[in-house]
Coordinates of N, CA and C in Angstrom, one line a residue:
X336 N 0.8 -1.2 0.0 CA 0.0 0.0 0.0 C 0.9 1.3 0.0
X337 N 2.0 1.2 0.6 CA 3.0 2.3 0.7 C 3.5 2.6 -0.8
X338 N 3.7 1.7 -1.7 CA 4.1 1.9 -3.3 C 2.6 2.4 -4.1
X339 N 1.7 2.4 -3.9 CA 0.5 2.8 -4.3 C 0.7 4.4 -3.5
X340 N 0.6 4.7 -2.5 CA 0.5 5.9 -2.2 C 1.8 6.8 -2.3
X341 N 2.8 6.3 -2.6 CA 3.9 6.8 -3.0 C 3.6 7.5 -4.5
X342 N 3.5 6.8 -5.0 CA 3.0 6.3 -6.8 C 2.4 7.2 -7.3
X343 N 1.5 7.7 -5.8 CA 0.3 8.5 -6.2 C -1.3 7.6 -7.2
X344 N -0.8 6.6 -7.2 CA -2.3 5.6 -7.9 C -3.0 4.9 -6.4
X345 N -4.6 4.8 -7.1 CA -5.5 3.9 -6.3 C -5.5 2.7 -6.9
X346 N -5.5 1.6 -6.2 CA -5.6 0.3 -6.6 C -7.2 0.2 -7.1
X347 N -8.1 -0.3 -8.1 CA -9.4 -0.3 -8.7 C -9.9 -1.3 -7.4
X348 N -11.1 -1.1 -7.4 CA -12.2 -1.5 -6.5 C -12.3 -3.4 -7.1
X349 N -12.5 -3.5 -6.1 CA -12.3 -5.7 -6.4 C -11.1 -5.9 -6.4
X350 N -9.4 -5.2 -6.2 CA -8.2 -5.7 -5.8 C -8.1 -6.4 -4.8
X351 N -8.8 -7.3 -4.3 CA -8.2 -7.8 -3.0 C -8.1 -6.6 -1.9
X352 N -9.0 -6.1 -2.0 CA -8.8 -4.3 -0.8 C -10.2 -4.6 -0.3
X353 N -10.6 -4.5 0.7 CA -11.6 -4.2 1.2 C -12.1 -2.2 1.3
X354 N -13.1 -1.8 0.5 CA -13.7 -0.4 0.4 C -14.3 -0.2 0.9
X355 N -14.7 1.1 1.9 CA -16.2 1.6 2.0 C -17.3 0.7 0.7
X356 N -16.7 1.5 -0.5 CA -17.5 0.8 -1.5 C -18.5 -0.5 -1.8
X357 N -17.2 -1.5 -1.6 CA -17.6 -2.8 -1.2 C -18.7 -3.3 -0.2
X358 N -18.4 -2.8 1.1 CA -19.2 -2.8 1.9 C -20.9 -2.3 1.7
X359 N -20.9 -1.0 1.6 CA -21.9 -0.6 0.8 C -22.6 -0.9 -0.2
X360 N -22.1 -1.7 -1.4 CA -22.7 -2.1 -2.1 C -23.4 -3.6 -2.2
X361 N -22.5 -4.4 -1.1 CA -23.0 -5.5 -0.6 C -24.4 -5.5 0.3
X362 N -24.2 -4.4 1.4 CA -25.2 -4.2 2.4 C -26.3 -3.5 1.4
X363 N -26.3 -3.0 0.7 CA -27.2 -2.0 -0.2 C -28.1 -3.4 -0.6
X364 N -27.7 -4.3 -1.1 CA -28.4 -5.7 -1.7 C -29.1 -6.5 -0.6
X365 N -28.3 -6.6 0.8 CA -28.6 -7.5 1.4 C -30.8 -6.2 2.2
X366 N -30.5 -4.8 2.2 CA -31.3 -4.3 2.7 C -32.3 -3.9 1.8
X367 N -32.0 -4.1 0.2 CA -33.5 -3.8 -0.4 C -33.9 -5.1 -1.0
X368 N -33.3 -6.3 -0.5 CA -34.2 -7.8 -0.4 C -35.1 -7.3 0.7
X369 N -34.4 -7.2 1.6 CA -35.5 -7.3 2.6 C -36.5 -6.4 3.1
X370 N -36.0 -4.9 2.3 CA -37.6 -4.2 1.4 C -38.3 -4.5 0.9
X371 N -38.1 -5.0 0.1 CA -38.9 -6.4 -0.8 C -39.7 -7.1 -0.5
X372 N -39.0 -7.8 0.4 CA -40.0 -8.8 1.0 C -41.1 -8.2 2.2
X373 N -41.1 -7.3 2.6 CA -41.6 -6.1 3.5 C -43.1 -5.4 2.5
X374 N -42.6 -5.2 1.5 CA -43.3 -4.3 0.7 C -44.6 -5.5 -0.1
X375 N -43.7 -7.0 -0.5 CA -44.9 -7.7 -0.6 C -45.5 -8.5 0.1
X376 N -45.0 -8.4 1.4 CA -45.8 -9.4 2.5 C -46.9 -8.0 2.5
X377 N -47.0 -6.7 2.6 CA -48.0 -5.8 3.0 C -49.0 -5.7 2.0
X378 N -48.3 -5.9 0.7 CA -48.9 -5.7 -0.4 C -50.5 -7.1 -0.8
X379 N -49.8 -8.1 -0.2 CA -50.6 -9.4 -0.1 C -51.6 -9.1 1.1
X380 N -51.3 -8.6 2.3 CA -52.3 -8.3 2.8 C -52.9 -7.0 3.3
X381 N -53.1 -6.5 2.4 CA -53.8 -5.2 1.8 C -54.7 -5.2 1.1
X382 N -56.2 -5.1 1.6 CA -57.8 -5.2 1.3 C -57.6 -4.0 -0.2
X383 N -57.2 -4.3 -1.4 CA -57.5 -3.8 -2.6 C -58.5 -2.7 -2.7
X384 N -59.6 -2.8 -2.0 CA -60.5 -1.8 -2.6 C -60.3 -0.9 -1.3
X385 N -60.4 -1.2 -0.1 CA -60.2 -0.3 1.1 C -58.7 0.3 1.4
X386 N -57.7 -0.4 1.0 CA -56.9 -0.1 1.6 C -55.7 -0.2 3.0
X387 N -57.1 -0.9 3.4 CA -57.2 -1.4 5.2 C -56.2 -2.5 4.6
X388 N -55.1 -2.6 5.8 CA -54.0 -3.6 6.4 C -54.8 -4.6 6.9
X389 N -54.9 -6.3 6.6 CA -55.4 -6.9 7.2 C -54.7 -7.9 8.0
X390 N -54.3 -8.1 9.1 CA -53.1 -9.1 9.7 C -54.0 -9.9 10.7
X391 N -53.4 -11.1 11.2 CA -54.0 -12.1 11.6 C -52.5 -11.9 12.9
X392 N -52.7 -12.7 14.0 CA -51.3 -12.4 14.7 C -50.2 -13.2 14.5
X393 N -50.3 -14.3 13.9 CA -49.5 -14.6 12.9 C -48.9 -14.2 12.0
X394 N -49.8 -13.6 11.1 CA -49.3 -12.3 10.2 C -48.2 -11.1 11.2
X395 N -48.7 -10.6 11.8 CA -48.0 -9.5 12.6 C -46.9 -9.9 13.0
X396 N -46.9 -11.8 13.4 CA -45.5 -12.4 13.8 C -44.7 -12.2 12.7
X397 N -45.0 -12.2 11.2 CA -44.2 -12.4 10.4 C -43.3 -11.3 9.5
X398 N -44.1 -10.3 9.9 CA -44.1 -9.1 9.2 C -43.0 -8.2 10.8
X399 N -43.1 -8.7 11.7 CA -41.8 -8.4 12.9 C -40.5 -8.9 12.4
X400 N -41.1 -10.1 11.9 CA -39.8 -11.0 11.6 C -39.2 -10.3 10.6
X401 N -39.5 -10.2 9.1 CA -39.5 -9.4 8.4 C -38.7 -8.1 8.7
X402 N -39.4 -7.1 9.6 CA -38.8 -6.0 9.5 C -37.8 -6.2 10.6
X403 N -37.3 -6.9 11.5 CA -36.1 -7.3 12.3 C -35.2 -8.0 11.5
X404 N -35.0 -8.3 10.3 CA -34.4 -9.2 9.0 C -33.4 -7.6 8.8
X405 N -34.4 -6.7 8.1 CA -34.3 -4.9 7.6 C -33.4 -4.3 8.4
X406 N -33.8 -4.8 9.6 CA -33.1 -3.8 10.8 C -32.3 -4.1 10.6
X407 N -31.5 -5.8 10.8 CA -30.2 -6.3 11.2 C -29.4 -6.2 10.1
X408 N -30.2 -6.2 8.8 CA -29.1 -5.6 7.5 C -28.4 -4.3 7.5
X409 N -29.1 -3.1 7.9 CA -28.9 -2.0 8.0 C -28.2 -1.7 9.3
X410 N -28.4 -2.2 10.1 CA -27.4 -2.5 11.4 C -26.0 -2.9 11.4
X411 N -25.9 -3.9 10.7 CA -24.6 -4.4 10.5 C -23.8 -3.8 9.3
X412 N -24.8 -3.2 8.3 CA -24.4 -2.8 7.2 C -23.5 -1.6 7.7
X413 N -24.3 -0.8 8.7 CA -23.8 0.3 9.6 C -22.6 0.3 10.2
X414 N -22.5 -0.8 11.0 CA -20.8 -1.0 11.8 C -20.2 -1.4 11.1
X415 N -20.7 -2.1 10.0 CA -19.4 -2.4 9.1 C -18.9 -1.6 8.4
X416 N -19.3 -0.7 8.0 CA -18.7 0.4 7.5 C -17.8 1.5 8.2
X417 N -18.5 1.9 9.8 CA -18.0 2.5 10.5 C -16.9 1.4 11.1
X418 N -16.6 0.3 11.2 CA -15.1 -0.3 11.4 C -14.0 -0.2 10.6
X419 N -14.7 0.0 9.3 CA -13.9 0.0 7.9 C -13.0 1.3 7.8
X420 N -14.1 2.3 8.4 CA -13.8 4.0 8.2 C -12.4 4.2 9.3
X421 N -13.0 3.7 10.5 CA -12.3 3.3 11.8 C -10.9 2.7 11.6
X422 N -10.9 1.8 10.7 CA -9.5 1.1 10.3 C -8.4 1.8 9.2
X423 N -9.8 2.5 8.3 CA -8.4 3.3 7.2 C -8.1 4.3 8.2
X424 N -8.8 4.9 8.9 CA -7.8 6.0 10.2 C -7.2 5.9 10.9
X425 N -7.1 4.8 11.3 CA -6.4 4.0 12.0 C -4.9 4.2 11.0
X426 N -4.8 3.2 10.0 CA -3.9 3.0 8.9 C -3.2 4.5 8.6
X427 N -3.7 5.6 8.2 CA -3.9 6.3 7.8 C -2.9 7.4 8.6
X428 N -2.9 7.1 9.8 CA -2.4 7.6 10.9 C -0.7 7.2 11.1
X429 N -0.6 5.9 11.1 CA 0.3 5.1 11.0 C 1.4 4.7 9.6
X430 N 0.7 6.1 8.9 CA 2.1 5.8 7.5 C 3.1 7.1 8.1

């Protein structure tokens, strides 16, 4: 990394480097699946002509489940990045 920043060049994104980028774009996938699946579990139980949300408590279990799926994407997607940021400053510090 010291011949790269000497050099003055970035190594391209997919080198064997771990990126903000990377991270991001992984977690970016893992959290609009699970929009997805959010948007058509509501969509399936959604009275068409009313509008009215219809859930059974079963349903309500699943639709927790669901948005606890969202959370923990966006949660982890979160620290992972802030470890990442954490680590090039780290690095960063130390040339």
């Amino acid at each position: 990394m010291v011949d790269a920043v000497n050099s003055g060049s970035v190594d391209a994104p997919g080198t064997n480097r771990l990126t903000t980028n990377d991270v991001g774009s992984a977690f970016e996938g893992f959290i609009g699946k699970a929009d997805e699946s959010i948007n058509k579990f509501l969509a399936e139980k959604t009275d068409k002509e009313t509008g009215a949300l219809n859930l059974s408590s079963a349903d309500s279990l699943q639709l927790q489940r669901l948005m606890a799926d969202q959370s923990i994407a966006a949660q982890t997607g979160t620290s992972t990045l802030k470890a990442v940021k954490d680590n090039i400053t780290a690095a960063a510090r130390n040339i």
